[in-house]
C-alpha positions as a printed NumPy array, in Angstrom:
array([[112.81 , -34.034,  54.925],
       [113.181, -31.831,  51.853],
       [116.618, -30.779,  50.618],
       [119.622, -32.2  ,  52.413],
       [123.335, -32.458,  51.952],
       [123.98 , -28.726,  52.321],
       [126.894, -28.338,  54.694],
       [128.386, -24.946,  53.81 ],
       [127.305, -21.748,  55.569],
       [125.533, -18.877,  53.831],
       [125.592, -15.488,  55.632],
       [122.126, -14.124,  56.429],
       [119.961, -12.962,  59.326],
       [118.32 , -15.406,  61.711],
       [114.95 , -14.474,  60.164],
       [116.214, -15.327,  56.675],
       [117.596, -18.55 ,  58.109],
       [114.175, -19.395,  59.56 ],
       [112.38 , -18.907,  56.237],
       [115.1  , -20.814,  54.376],
       [114.808, -23.636,  56.919],
       [111.032, -23.883,  56.376],
       [111.66 , -24.096,  52.623],
       [114.295, -26.807,  53.095],
       [111.942, -28.748,  55.394],
       [109.454, -28.97 ,  52.521],
       [106.846, -26.495,  53.736],
       [104.732, -24.996,  50.964],
       [101.977, -23.189,  52.85 ],
       [102.092, -21.213,  56.098],
       [ 98.943, -20.013,  57.883],
       [ 99.645, -17.059,  60.141],
       [ 99.341, -13.47 ,  61.383],
       [102.305, -11.106,  61.863],
       [103.006,  -9.196,  65.084],
       [105.922,  -7.495,  66.831],
       [108.077, -10.435,  67.916],
       [107.616, -12.48 ,  64.707],
       [107.844,  -9.434,  62.417],
       [111.52 ,  -9.982,  61.482],
       [110.518, -13.331,  59.906],
       [107.761, -11.735,  57.836],
       [110.232,  -9.536,  55.963],
       [112.132, -12.394,  54.198],
       [108.833, -14.293,  53.891],
       [107.729, -11.44 ,  51.597],
       [110.434, -12.516,  49.109],
       [110.001, -16.295,  49.352],
       [108.972, -17.975,  46.107],
       [108.459, -21.388,  47.678],
       [106.265, -20.463,  50.638],
       [102.701, -19.263,  50.282],
       [101.643, -17.347,  53.363],
       [ 97.904, -17.297,  54.022],
       [ 96.881, -14.391,  56.241],
       [ 94.212, -15.727,  58.594],
       [ 91.91 , -13.618,  60.785],
       [ 92.66 , -15.355,  64.105],
       [ 95.596, -17.491,  65.226],
       [ 93.242, -20.312,  66.24 ],
       [ 92.188, -20.378,  62.592],
       [ 95.855, -20.68 ,  61.575],
       [ 96.348, -23.71 ,  63.811],
       [ 93.188, -25.522,  62.681],
       [ 94.005, -24.707,  59.029],
       [ 97.432, -26.309,  59.49 ],
       [ 95.646, -29.352,  60.946],
       [ 93.204, -29.562,  58.04 ],
       [ 96.065, -29.259,  55.574],
       [ 98.015, -32.025,  57.339],
       [ 95.007, -34.355,  57.599],
       [ 94.099, -33.858,  53.93 ],
       [ 97.622, -34.29 ,  52.534],
       [ 99.627, -36.353,  55.036],
       [102.234, -33.576,  55.029],
       [103.253, -31.414,  57.997],
       [101.006, -28.37 ,  58.42 ],
       [102.656, -25.077,  59.399],
       [101.27 , -22.11 ,  61.316],
       [102.951, -18.936,  62.536],
       [102.103, -16.405,  65.237],
       [103.661, -13.673,  67.287],
       [104.487, -13.781,  70.996],
       [102.076, -13.498,  73.932],
       [ 98.428, -13.497,  72.826],
       [ 99.337, -14.591,  69.296],
       [101.028, -17.691,  70.662],
       [ 98.392, -18.402,  73.328],
       [ 95.706, -18.346,  70.62 ],
       [ 97.457, -21.425,  69.188],
       [ 96.983, -23.401,  72.409],
       [ 93.612, -24.889,  71.387],
       [ 94.748, -26.153,  67.944],
       [ 97.963, -27.527,  69.472],
       [ 95.963, -29.439,  72.086],
       [ 93.602, -30.639,  69.35 ],
       [ 96.481, -31.845,  67.162],
       [ 98.078, -33.568,  70.139],
       [ 94.906, -35.522,  70.952],
       [ 94.29 , -36.535,  67.327],
       [ 97.938, -37.194,  66.338],
       [ 98.106, -34.521,  63.627],
       [101.589, -33.47 ,  62.403],
       [101.893, -29.689,  62.606],
       [104.762, -27.289,  63.332],
       [103.94 , -23.975,  64.998],
       [106.485, -21.169,  64.697],
       [106.102, -18.398,  67.272],
       [108.055, -15.221,  67.858],
       [109.287, -14.513,  71.382],
       [110.393, -11.277,  73.056],
       [114.17 , -10.627,  72.882],
       [116.175, -13.074,  74.985],
       [117.348, -10.276,  77.314],
       [113.692,  -9.515,  78.141],
       [112.54 , -13.11 ,  78.72 ],
       [111.277, -13.451,  82.273],
       [110.698,  -9.727,  82.803],
       [106.987,  -9.702,  81.896],
       [107.868,  -7.703,  78.81 ],
       [105.163,  -6.433,  76.462],
       [103.411,  -9.401,  74.783],
       [105.509, -11.944,  76.671],
       [104.146, -15.381,  77.538],
       [106.074, -18.536,  78.373],
       [104.561, -20.395,  75.443],
       [107.055, -23.216,  75.787],
       [105.953, -23.836,  79.383],
       [102.286, -23.364,  78.522],
       [102.325, -25.892,  75.667],
       [104.623, -28.503,  77.159],
       [101.737, -30.871,  78.07 ],
       [100.049, -30.5  ,  74.657],
       [102.948, -30.772,  72.213],
       [104.973, -33.777,  71.198],
       [108.036, -31.607,  71.735],
       [108.824, -27.897,  71.809],
       [111.855, -25.631,  71.499],
       [112.966, -22.152,  72.563],
       [115.671, -20.817,  70.215],
       [117.781, -17.846,  71.327],
       [120.912, -18.651,  69.276],
       [120.456, -17.924,  65.54 ],
       [122.958, -20.646,  64.612],
       [120.513, -23.253,  65.974],
       [117.554, -22.238,  63.797],
       [118.072, -24.625,  60.82 ],
       [118.746, -27.701,  62.955],
       [115.81 , -26.933,  65.246],
       [113.39 , -26.568,  62.326],
       [114.688, -29.808,  60.776],
       [114.191, -31.623,  64.094],
       [110.715, -30.136,  64.54 ],
       [109.511, -31.43 ,  61.173],
       [111.096, -34.829,  61.773],
       [109.563, -35.234,  65.236],
       [106.131, -34.01 ,  64.076],
       [105.934, -36.477,  61.187],
       [107.544, -39.664,  62.537],
       [106.388, -42.21 ,  65.101],
       [103.017, -41.135,  66.452],
       [102.551, -37.82 ,  64.624],
       [101.836, -34.691,  66.616],
       [102.359, -30.958,  67.063],
       [105.79 , -29.398,  67.652],
       [106.3  , -25.764,  68.652],
       [109.391, -23.692,  67.789],
       [109.596, -20.424,  69.75 ],
       [112.271, -18.059,  68.39 ],
       [113.395, -14.924,  70.236],
       [113.262, -11.679,  68.288],
       [116.973, -10.938,  68.747],
       [117.872, -14.376,  67.341],
       [115.949, -13.448,  64.187],
       [117.591, -10.02 ,  63.936],
       [121.165, -11.258,  64.467],
       [123.584, -12.223,  61.696],
       [124.295, -15.912,  61.256],
       [125.176, -18.5  ,  58.652],
       [122.655, -20.951,  57.241],
       [123.609, -24.628,  57.112],
       [120.918, -27.289,  56.633],
       [121.823, -30.412,  58.648],
       [122.703, -33.527,  56.663],
       [121.722, -35.831,  59.524],
       [119.832, -35.505,  62.779],
       [121.005, -36.825,  66.104],
       [118.078, -37.171,  68.498],
       [119.16 , -39.378,  71.395],
       [116.159, -40.899,  73.146],
       [113.845, -40.432,  70.178],
       [113.711, -43.713,  68.279],
       [110.116, -44.648,  67.475],
       [109.653, -48.378,  66.92 ],
       [107.927, -48.992,  63.589],
       [108.694, -52.69 ,  62.964],
       [106.59 , -54.99 ,  65.131],
       [108.142, -57.856,  67.093],
       [107.776, -61.112,  65.095],
       [106.967, -63.191,  68.199],
       [104.094, -60.87 ,  69.134],
       [102.712, -61.022,  65.597],
       [102.792, -64.851,  65.665],
       [101.033, -64.825,  69.039],
       [ 98.391, -62.462,  67.632],
       [ 97.828, -64.768,  64.651],
       [ 97.36 , -67.702,  67.056],
       [ 94.718, -65.803,  69.067],
       [ 92.908, -64.766,  65.867],
       [ 92.65 , -68.388,  64.719],
       [ 91.541, -69.597,  68.168],
       [ 88.791, -66.984,  68.574],
       [ 85.206, -67.452,  67.466],
       [ 83.953, -63.885,  67.857],
       [ 86.771, -61.525,  66.772],
       [ 86.36 , -57.858,  65.808],
       [ 88.822, -55.546,  64.055],
       [ 88.677, -52.335,  66.119],
       [ 90.185, -49.736,  63.769],
       [ 91.359, -46.335,  65.032],
       [ 92.847, -43.185,  63.559],
       [ 96.328, -44.729,  63.579],
       [ 95.337, -46.714,  60.468],
       [ 94.617, -43.416,  58.673],
       [ 97.847, -41.789,  59.883],
       [ 99.842, -44.883,  58.817],
       [ 98.185, -44.905,  55.359],
       [ 97.279, -48.54 ,  56.011],
       [ 93.75 , -48.702,  54.539],
       [ 94.768, -51.055,  51.71 ],
       [ 96.484, -53.461,  54.08 ],
       [ 93.473, -53.339,  56.406],
       [ 91.131, -54.309,  53.6  ],
       [ 93.328, -57.26 ,  52.642],
       [ 93.409, -58.474,  56.266],
       [ 89.653, -58.058,  56.715],
       [ 88.688, -59.79 ,  53.47 ],
       [ 91.187, -62.593,  53.935],
       [ 89.843, -63.43 ,  57.41 ],
       [ 86.206, -62.368,  57.078],
       [ 86.413, -60.665,  60.494],
       [ 83.848, -57.862,  61.1  ],
       [ 85.243, -54.305,  61.223],
       [ 84.374, -51.239,  63.301],
       [ 85.901, -47.826,  62.552],
       [ 86.138, -45.165,  65.254],
       [ 85.251, -41.513,  64.696],
       [ 88.91 , -40.855,  63.784],
       [ 89.048, -43.832,  61.408],
       [ 85.969, -43.192,  59.274],
       [ 86.92 , -43.985,  55.687],
       [ 89.744, -46.352,  56.65 ],
       [ 87.381, -49.181,  55.647],
       [ 84.579, -48.603,  53.115],
       [ 81.158, -47.971,  54.664],
       [ 79.582, -49.944,  51.824],
       [ 81.597, -53.086,  52.626],
       [ 79.441, -55.947,  53.958],
       [ 81.938, -56.616,  56.795],
       [ 81.688, -53.067,  58.111],
       [ 79.542, -52.667,  61.233],
       [ 79.957, -48.88 ,  61.42 ],
       [ 81.254, -46.666,  64.211],
       [ 81.436, -47.962,  67.804],
       [ 80.86 , -46.078,  71.03 ],
       [ 78.594, -43.527,  72.676],
       [ 76.812, -42.719,  69.408],
       [ 77.896, -45.858,  67.596],
       [ 75.716, -48.203,  65.577],
       [ 73.966, -51.001,  67.462],
       [ 75.9  , -53.583,  65.409],
       [ 79.312, -52.016,  66.169],
       [ 78.575, -51.691,  69.895],
       [ 77.129, -55.221,  70.106],
       [ 80.08 , -56.558,  68.113],
       [ 82.619, -55.226,  70.613],
       [ 80.538, -56.058,  73.703],
       [ 80.011, -59.707,  72.702],
       [ 83.395, -60.35 ,  71.132],
       [ 85.903, -62.856,  72.468],
       [ 88.837, -61.062,  70.789],
       [ 89.385, -57.386,  70.012],
       [ 92.109, -56.708,  67.445],
       [ 92.855, -53.042,  68.135],
       [ 94.754, -51.304,  65.34 ],
       [ 95.848, -47.722,  66.03 ],
       [ 93.028, -47.117,  68.522],
       [ 93.277, -46.069,  72.162],
       [ 90.22 , -47.46 ,  73.991],
       [ 88.858, -43.947,  74.412],
       [ 86.032, -43.457,  76.928],
       [ 83.667, -42.452,  74.117],
       [ 84.2  , -45.924,  72.606],
       [ 84.27 , -48.069,  75.737],
       [ 81.601, -46.47 ,  77.928],
       [ 82.089, -47.766,  81.478],
       [ 85.454, -49.544,  81.236],
       [ 84.6  , -52.208,  83.817],
       [ 81.746, -53.52 ,  81.689],
       [ 83.365, -53.052,  78.275],
       [ 83.693, -56.263,  76.208],
       [ 83.879, -58.414,  79.365],
       [ 84.78 , -61.688,  77.628],
       [ 87.263, -60.35 ,  75.097],
       [ 90.976, -60.909,  74.931],
       [ 92.856, -57.96 ,  73.408],
       [ 95.522, -57.659,  70.735],
       [ 96.613, -54.017,  70.926],
       [ 98.806, -52.657,  68.136],
       [ 99.931, -49.04 ,  68.397],
       [102.999, -47.018,  67.464],
       [102.866, -45.299,  70.861],
       [103.825, -47.744,  73.63 ],
       [102.204, -45.421,  76.191],
       [ 98.76 , -46.233,  74.742],
       [ 99.104, -49.993,  75.153],
       [ 97.517, -51.135,  78.402],
       [ 96.7  , -47.527,  79.381],
       [ 92.947, -48.128,  79.598],
       [ 92.548, -51.855,  78.921],
       [ 94.957, -54.726,  79.567],
       [ 96.489, -56.077,  76.346],
       [ 96.93 , -59.859,  76.127],
       [ 99.177, -59.363,  73.093],
       [100.835, -55.924,  72.964],
       [102.369, -54.977,  69.603],
       [104.384, -51.772,  69.297],
       [104.736, -50.699,  65.694],
       [103.426, -48.759,  62.728],
       [ 99.933, -49.981,  61.791],
       [100.868, -50.535,  58.182],
       [103.813, -52.747,  59.16 ],
       [101.787, -54.571,  61.826],
       [ 98.903, -55.375,  59.463],
       [101.28 , -56.439,  56.675],
       [103.094, -58.815,  59.047],
       [ 99.782, -60.165,  60.396],
       [ 98.687, -60.943,  56.832],
       [101.914, -62.883,  56.199],
       [101.573, -64.775,  59.5  ],
       [ 97.956, -65.731,  58.781],
       [ 98.805, -66.746,  55.208],
       [101.501, -69.022,  56.624],
       [ 98.968, -70.597,  59.029],
       [ 96.486, -70.974,  56.171],
       [ 99.134, -72.79 ,  54.148],
       [ 99.286, -75.337,  56.947],
       [ 95.525, -75.767,  56.927],
       [ 94.717, -73.547,  59.909],
       [ 91.845, -71.106,  59.495],
       [ 89.432, -69.301,  61.806],
       [ 85.78 , -70.276,  62.082],
       [ 83.653, -67.151,  62.455],
       [ 80.594, -68.138,  60.442],
       [ 78.024, -68.056,  63.282],
       [ 79.449, -64.769,  64.576],
       [ 79.357, -63.059,  61.182],
       [ 75.791, -64.258,  60.672],
       [ 74.715, -62.964,  64.11 ],
       [ 76.179, -59.501,  63.503],
       [ 74.753, -59.32 ,  59.986],
       [ 71.37 , -59.963,  61.596],
       [ 71.892, -57.186,  64.15 ],
       [ 72.986, -54.798,  61.385],
       [ 69.824, -55.597,  59.381],
       [ 67.5  , -55.396,  62.401],
       [ 68.925, -52.128,  63.8  ],
       [ 70.024, -49.944,  60.883],
       [ 70.71 , -46.251,  61.362],
       [ 67.503, -44.328,  60.997],
       [ 65.64 , -41.217,  62.039],
       [ 62.117, -39.855,  62.379],
       [ 60.97 , -37.195,  59.969],
       [ 59.573, -34.171,  61.838],
       [ 55.781, -34.394,  62.048],
       [ 55.399, -30.727,  61.067],
       [ 57.104, -31.257,  57.706],
       [ 60.188, -29.249,  58.688],
       [ 63.74 , -30.205,  57.824],
       [ 65.438, -33.228,  59.415],
       [ 69.207, -32.636,  59.777],
       [ 69.875, -36.301,  59.012],
       [ 68.091, -35.925,  55.659],
       [ 70.248, -32.895,  54.779],
       [ 73.442, -34.886,  55.388],
       [ 72.13 , -37.974,  53.608],
       [ 71.471, -35.881,  50.499],
       [ 74.742, -33.948,  50.831],
       [ 76.693, -37.225,  50.917],
       [ 74.753, -38.578,  47.931],
       [ 75.192, -35.438,  45.8  ],
       [ 78.778, -34.452,  46.73 ],
       [ 79.75 , -38.133,  46.7  ],
       [ 82.599, -40.169,  48.209],
       [ 85.26 , -38.189,  46.31 ],
       [ 84.598, -35.073,  48.397],
       [ 86.252, -34.213,  51.711],
       [ 83.916, -33.577,  54.649],
       [ 85.238, -31.537,  57.588],
       [ 83.02 , -31.459,  60.67 ],
       [ 82.85 , -29.315,  63.76 ],
       [ 81.77 , -30.835,  67.071],
       [ 78.344, -31.835,  68.331],
       [ 75.153, -33.271,  66.891],
       [ 76.003, -32.288,  63.314],
       [ 79.321, -34.143,  63.656],
       [ 77.577, -37.365,  64.69 ],
       [ 74.911, -37.074,  61.989],
       [ 77.665, -36.402,  59.436],
       [ 79.655, -39.474,  60.46 ],
       [ 76.539, -41.661,  60.242],
       [ 74.565, -40.397,  57.261],
       [ 77.359, -39.672,  54.777],
       [ 79.09 , -42.708,  53.281],
       [ 82.885, -42.744,  53.629],
       [ 84.662, -45.001,  51.168],
       [ 88.267, -43.84 ,  51.358],
       [ 90.756, -42.504,  53.897],
       [ 91.145, -38.731,  54.047],
       [ 87.503, -38.076,  53.133],
       [ 86.518, -37.355,  56.77 ],
       [ 88.314, -34.802,  58.949],
       [ 87.09 , -33.776,  62.377],
       [ 88.119, -32.851,  65.904],
       [ 87.849, -36.139,  67.779],
       [ 89.747, -36.255,  71.058],
       [ 89.507, -32.618,  72.119],
       [ 86.095, -31.933,  70.587],
       [ 86.865, -28.361,  69.538],
       [ 83.952, -26.143,  68.558],
       [ 85.131, -23.862,  65.754],
       [ 87.367, -26.498,  64.155],
       [ 85.438, -26.979,  60.928],
       [ 85.684, -23.769,  58.868],
       [ 89.461, -23.165,  59.268],
       [ 90.256, -26.894,  58.986],
       [ 88.221, -27.058,  55.761],
       [ 90.178, -24.041,  54.519],
       [ 93.454, -25.889,  55.197],
       [ 92.154, -29.069,  53.551],
       [ 91.16 , -27.118,  50.432],
       [ 94.608, -25.493,  50.248],
       [ 96.143, -28.97 ,  50.43 ],
       [ 93.742, -30.489,  47.89 ],
       [ 92.617, -27.604,  45.666],
       [ 91.005, -29.857,  43.036],
       [ 88.772, -31.647,  45.567],
       [ 85.339, -30.482,  46.733],
       [ 85.627, -29.652,  50.44 ],
       [ 82.494, -29.335,  52.565],
       [ 82.665, -27.837,  56.036],
       [ 79.775, -29.323,  58.01 ],
       [ 79.167, -27.054,  60.964],
       [ 76.634, -26.284,  63.65 ],
       [ 75.318, -22.77 ,  64.152],
       [ 77.129, -22.694,  67.513],
       [ 80.491, -23.9  ,  66.178],
       [ 80.249, -21.692,  63.106],
       [ 80.041, -18.532,  65.199],
       [ 83.398, -19.284,  66.829],
       [ 85.608, -19.121,  63.723],
       [ 83.473, -17.925,  60.803],
       [ 85.804, -14.933,  60.32 ],
       [ 88.039, -17.29 ,  58.315],
       [ 85.467, -16.987,  55.515],
       [ 87.148, -13.634,  54.828],
       [ 90.465, -15.46 ,  54.412],
       [ 88.822, -17.997,  52.082],
       [ 87.202, -15.306,  49.932],
       [ 90.304, -13.093,  49.671],
       [ 92.8  , -15.942,  49.153],
       [ 90.64 , -17.781,  46.604],
       [ 89.919, -20.87 ,  48.726],
       [ 86.38 , -21.87 ,  47.644],
       [ 85.214, -24.136,  50.453],
       [ 81.52 , -24.973,  50.881],
       [ 79.886, -24.685,  54.307],
       [ 76.735, -26.501,  55.386],
       [ 75.427, -24.966,  58.61 ],
       [ 73.109, -27.397,  60.376],
       [ 71.187, -24.62 ,  62.084],
       [ 68.93 , -25.747,  64.929],
       [ 69.156, -22.361,  66.661],
       [ 70.82 , -23.907,  69.701],
       [ 73.877, -25.592,  71.14 ],
       [ 72.379, -28.844,  69.933],
       [ 74.316, -31.564,  71.721],
       [ 74.211, -29.736,  75.043],
       [ 70.47 , -29.224,  74.538],
       [ 70.073, -32.966,  73.832],
       [ 71.695, -33.75 ,  77.193],
       [ 69.422, -31.205,  78.884],
       [ 66.43 , -32.94 ,  77.284],
       [ 67.533, -36.393,  78.427],
       [ 69.254, -35.76 ,  81.76 ],
       [ 68.175, -32.312,  83.044],
       [ 64.369, -32.477,  82.799],
       [ 64.273, -30.243,  79.732],
       [ 65.658, -27.279,  81.659],
       [ 67.283, -25.487,  78.729],
       [ 69.815, -23.341,  80.537],
       [ 71.791, -21.168,  78.126],
       [ 71.599, -23.364,  75.048],
       [ 69.17 , -21.264,  72.982],
       [ 71.184, -19.21 ,  70.471],
       [ 68.125, -17.269,  69.249],
       [ 66.427, -16.297,  72.532],
       [ 63.866, -13.475,  72.196],
       [ 64.912, -12.895,  68.604],
       [ 62.144, -11.704,  66.298],
       [ 64.63 , -12.154,  63.479],
       [ 67.615, -14.439,  62.971],
       [ 70.749, -13.164,  64.707],
       [ 73.005, -13.388,  62.852],
       [ 71.44 , -13.788,  59.433],
       [ 73.945, -16.305,  58.018],
       [ 73.033, -15.509,  54.396],
       [ 73.803, -11.807,  54.935],
       [ 76.914, -12.725,  56.915],
       [ 78.181, -14.851,  54.026],
       [ 77.549, -11.975,  51.64 ],
       [ 79.412,  -9.571,  53.945],
       [ 82.392, -11.941,  53.868],
       [ 82.461, -12.053,  50.064],
       [ 80.826, -15.481,  49.867],
       [ 77.606, -16.728,  48.308],
       [ 74.906, -17.26 ,  50.959],
       [ 71.997, -19.681,  50.477],
       [ 69.215, -20.766,  52.829],
       [ 67.051, -23.874,  52.894],
       [ 64.276, -24.87 ,  55.28 ],
       [ 62.114, -27.279,  53.299],
       [ 62.936, -30.915,  52.494],
       [ 61.701, -30.232,  48.946],
       [ 64.475, -27.674,  48.368],
       [ 67.426, -29.632,  49.744],
       [ 68.645, -31.235,  46.498],
       [ 68.308, -28.031,  44.459],
       [ 70.158, -26.031,  47.131],
       [ 73.031, -28.528,  47.369],
       [ 73.279, -28.731,  43.567],
       [ 73.422, -24.949,  43.344],
       [ 76.24 , -24.89 ,  45.939],
       [ 78.086, -27.607,  44.005],
       [ 77.927, -25.548,  40.792],
       [ 79.705, -22.55 ,  42.359],
       [ 83.45 , -23.124,  42.223],
       [ 85.083, -19.705,  42.258],
       [ 83.973, -18.351,  45.669],
       [ 83.119, -19.903,  49.035],
       [ 79.468, -20.905,  49.536],
       [ 77.594, -20.91 ,  52.841],
       [ 74.289, -22.791,  53.101],
       [ 72.053, -22.161,  56.113],
       [ 70.051, -25.386,  56.547],
       [ 67.345, -24.418,  59.022],
       [ 66.542, -27.738,  60.643],
       [ 64.125, -28.977,  63.298],
       [ 65.566, -28.062,  66.688],
       [ 64.416, -31.169,  68.575],
       [ 66.197, -33.734,  66.396],
       [ 68.479, -35.98 ,  68.466],
       [ 71.486, -38.173,  67.816],
       [ 70.693, -41.882,  68.127],
       [ 71.917, -44.5  ,  68.975],
       [ 73.271, -43.316,  72.33 ],
       [ 75.022, -44.713,  75.381],
       [ 74.676, -42.312,  78.306],
       [ 78.024, -41.044,  79.649],
       [ 79.542, -43.297,  82.318],
       [ 77.127, -46.172,  81.71 ],
       [ 77.743, -49.585,  80.161],
       [ 77.658, -50.063,  76.404],
       [ 75.112, -52.816,  77.166],
       [ 72.68 , -49.969,  77.935],
       [ 72.682, -48.629,  74.369],
       [ 69.412, -47.072,  73.16 ],
       [ 68.601, -46.829,  69.465],
       [ 65.875, -44.265,  70.124],
       [ 64.519, -42.575,  73.216],
       [ 63.64 , -45.263,  75.804],
       [ 64.112, -48.009,  73.174],
       [ 66.836, -50.609,  73.672],
       [ 67.741, -53.387,  71.235],
       [ 66.806, -56.939,  72.14 ],
       [ 69.177, -59.754,  71.272],
       [ 68.263, -63.419,  71.211],
       [ 70.622, -64.918,  73.796],
       [ 70.718, -68.239,  71.965],
       [ 71.746, -66.588,  68.7  ],
       [ 75.366, -67.195,  69.71 ]])
């Protein structure tokens, strides 16, 4: 929690107290935009030597940048905005962080306390607005409460199930005189997240694991947030149990590992979907049985018992009954499971999964991820991402937007370590990628950071390229440009008789609007374009060589490429198709 032990009071304004509190809480970077109500805080921020303020071009960009920073570093991301529209522009990133368990603290200015409730200029009840989408939020009108509130905000955001916390501070509280005292201890009655799992539940889980014949480790984003990838690998290799990693958990288990079946769900691999559907035991670690994973819940993994480990008790049993519920931090849970299984092994008890592992290895071989090259020789988006992953390598960080490009990126780039894949999972926020990549690059300046974006997503937040260019944040952007809202268009192709209502981003254009290469140049970045498979490697290599300014690459890809495999929304995972009108066939007597 940064510095502690300071009990004396130092005279200063509430605004100075706020900046000092952020410094004491360990913040190093703040993404924000000043405005009337937050302006008092920007004055002492001008003098701070420990806080770097990054002036974004839109508050939504500030919020997503804080998320990218938090996801890339494991620290709490910080964003700042003024009252009214400044604060409401943070709603989307707060909701996004809430869904994906990202620790951020948002500081907003509020109109003076005497004006609250009068519909004053730039007033909005941001506390009321964000109550459903924050882990907790505060309204501070007493300057003496600023340090304690900031300390509590950082503690709540980063402990238990991480999430966003909002601190709304009235303008008069910032302008008033006060004394600064950093709290030496926090008293939060009712907030005591359980991190240590119950030993009896762990023993019961170990018993079920040994009894099962078709177990699967269903790994969610909680394993990433708990920094439990090493423990997971030990558990997986010790037992030999196949592993699936959700969209939020990509990189928690190496893609190259023979036990890895890939990503489950709507656009999951055939092996991962078949593994869950035919399992007799699902060991869920930091996952939440999201509808995009389960498909129709009634037909999901019908013969499987469930061990559900999660730090948030509200997730356990929410969507699927848990035979063995375990509340606790994933790292602690996995460590205790390893010890329990080692103890059983010492007494000669081991699981027998040989036939199951062999069956799934066969499925994985028979139905690998693949794609058709366009017959006209144009650029396949999957090929672009395959080459990007190969050239940038597993050391890079890949930050995706939402849609087809996101799914192709999760499938065709290899993720070998946690923190190498950042995306908007639960909320599915178009416009996430560019500002989140900016935040990730601020957090890990020595790492190559690629924003993988669609031409639709990119046009929502590309103004943050100005921030990147001016602040010296050299991210690289790969626009997978199919001239349309690709995923929506895919659904129109499959489910709406190819009636392409309002998904064409280039309608009637005799020229490209916008020209992304010119746009990049206008924003002080290097702009490159590529539309031939023969030029892909050279273009990516050129982008990789440029390290002092942001680079934007317009990959002009075939517009009819689709994401496969696919389970149609609301249908059973048994109905998975690996290409249009093509379903996998399993030998029923294989198991």
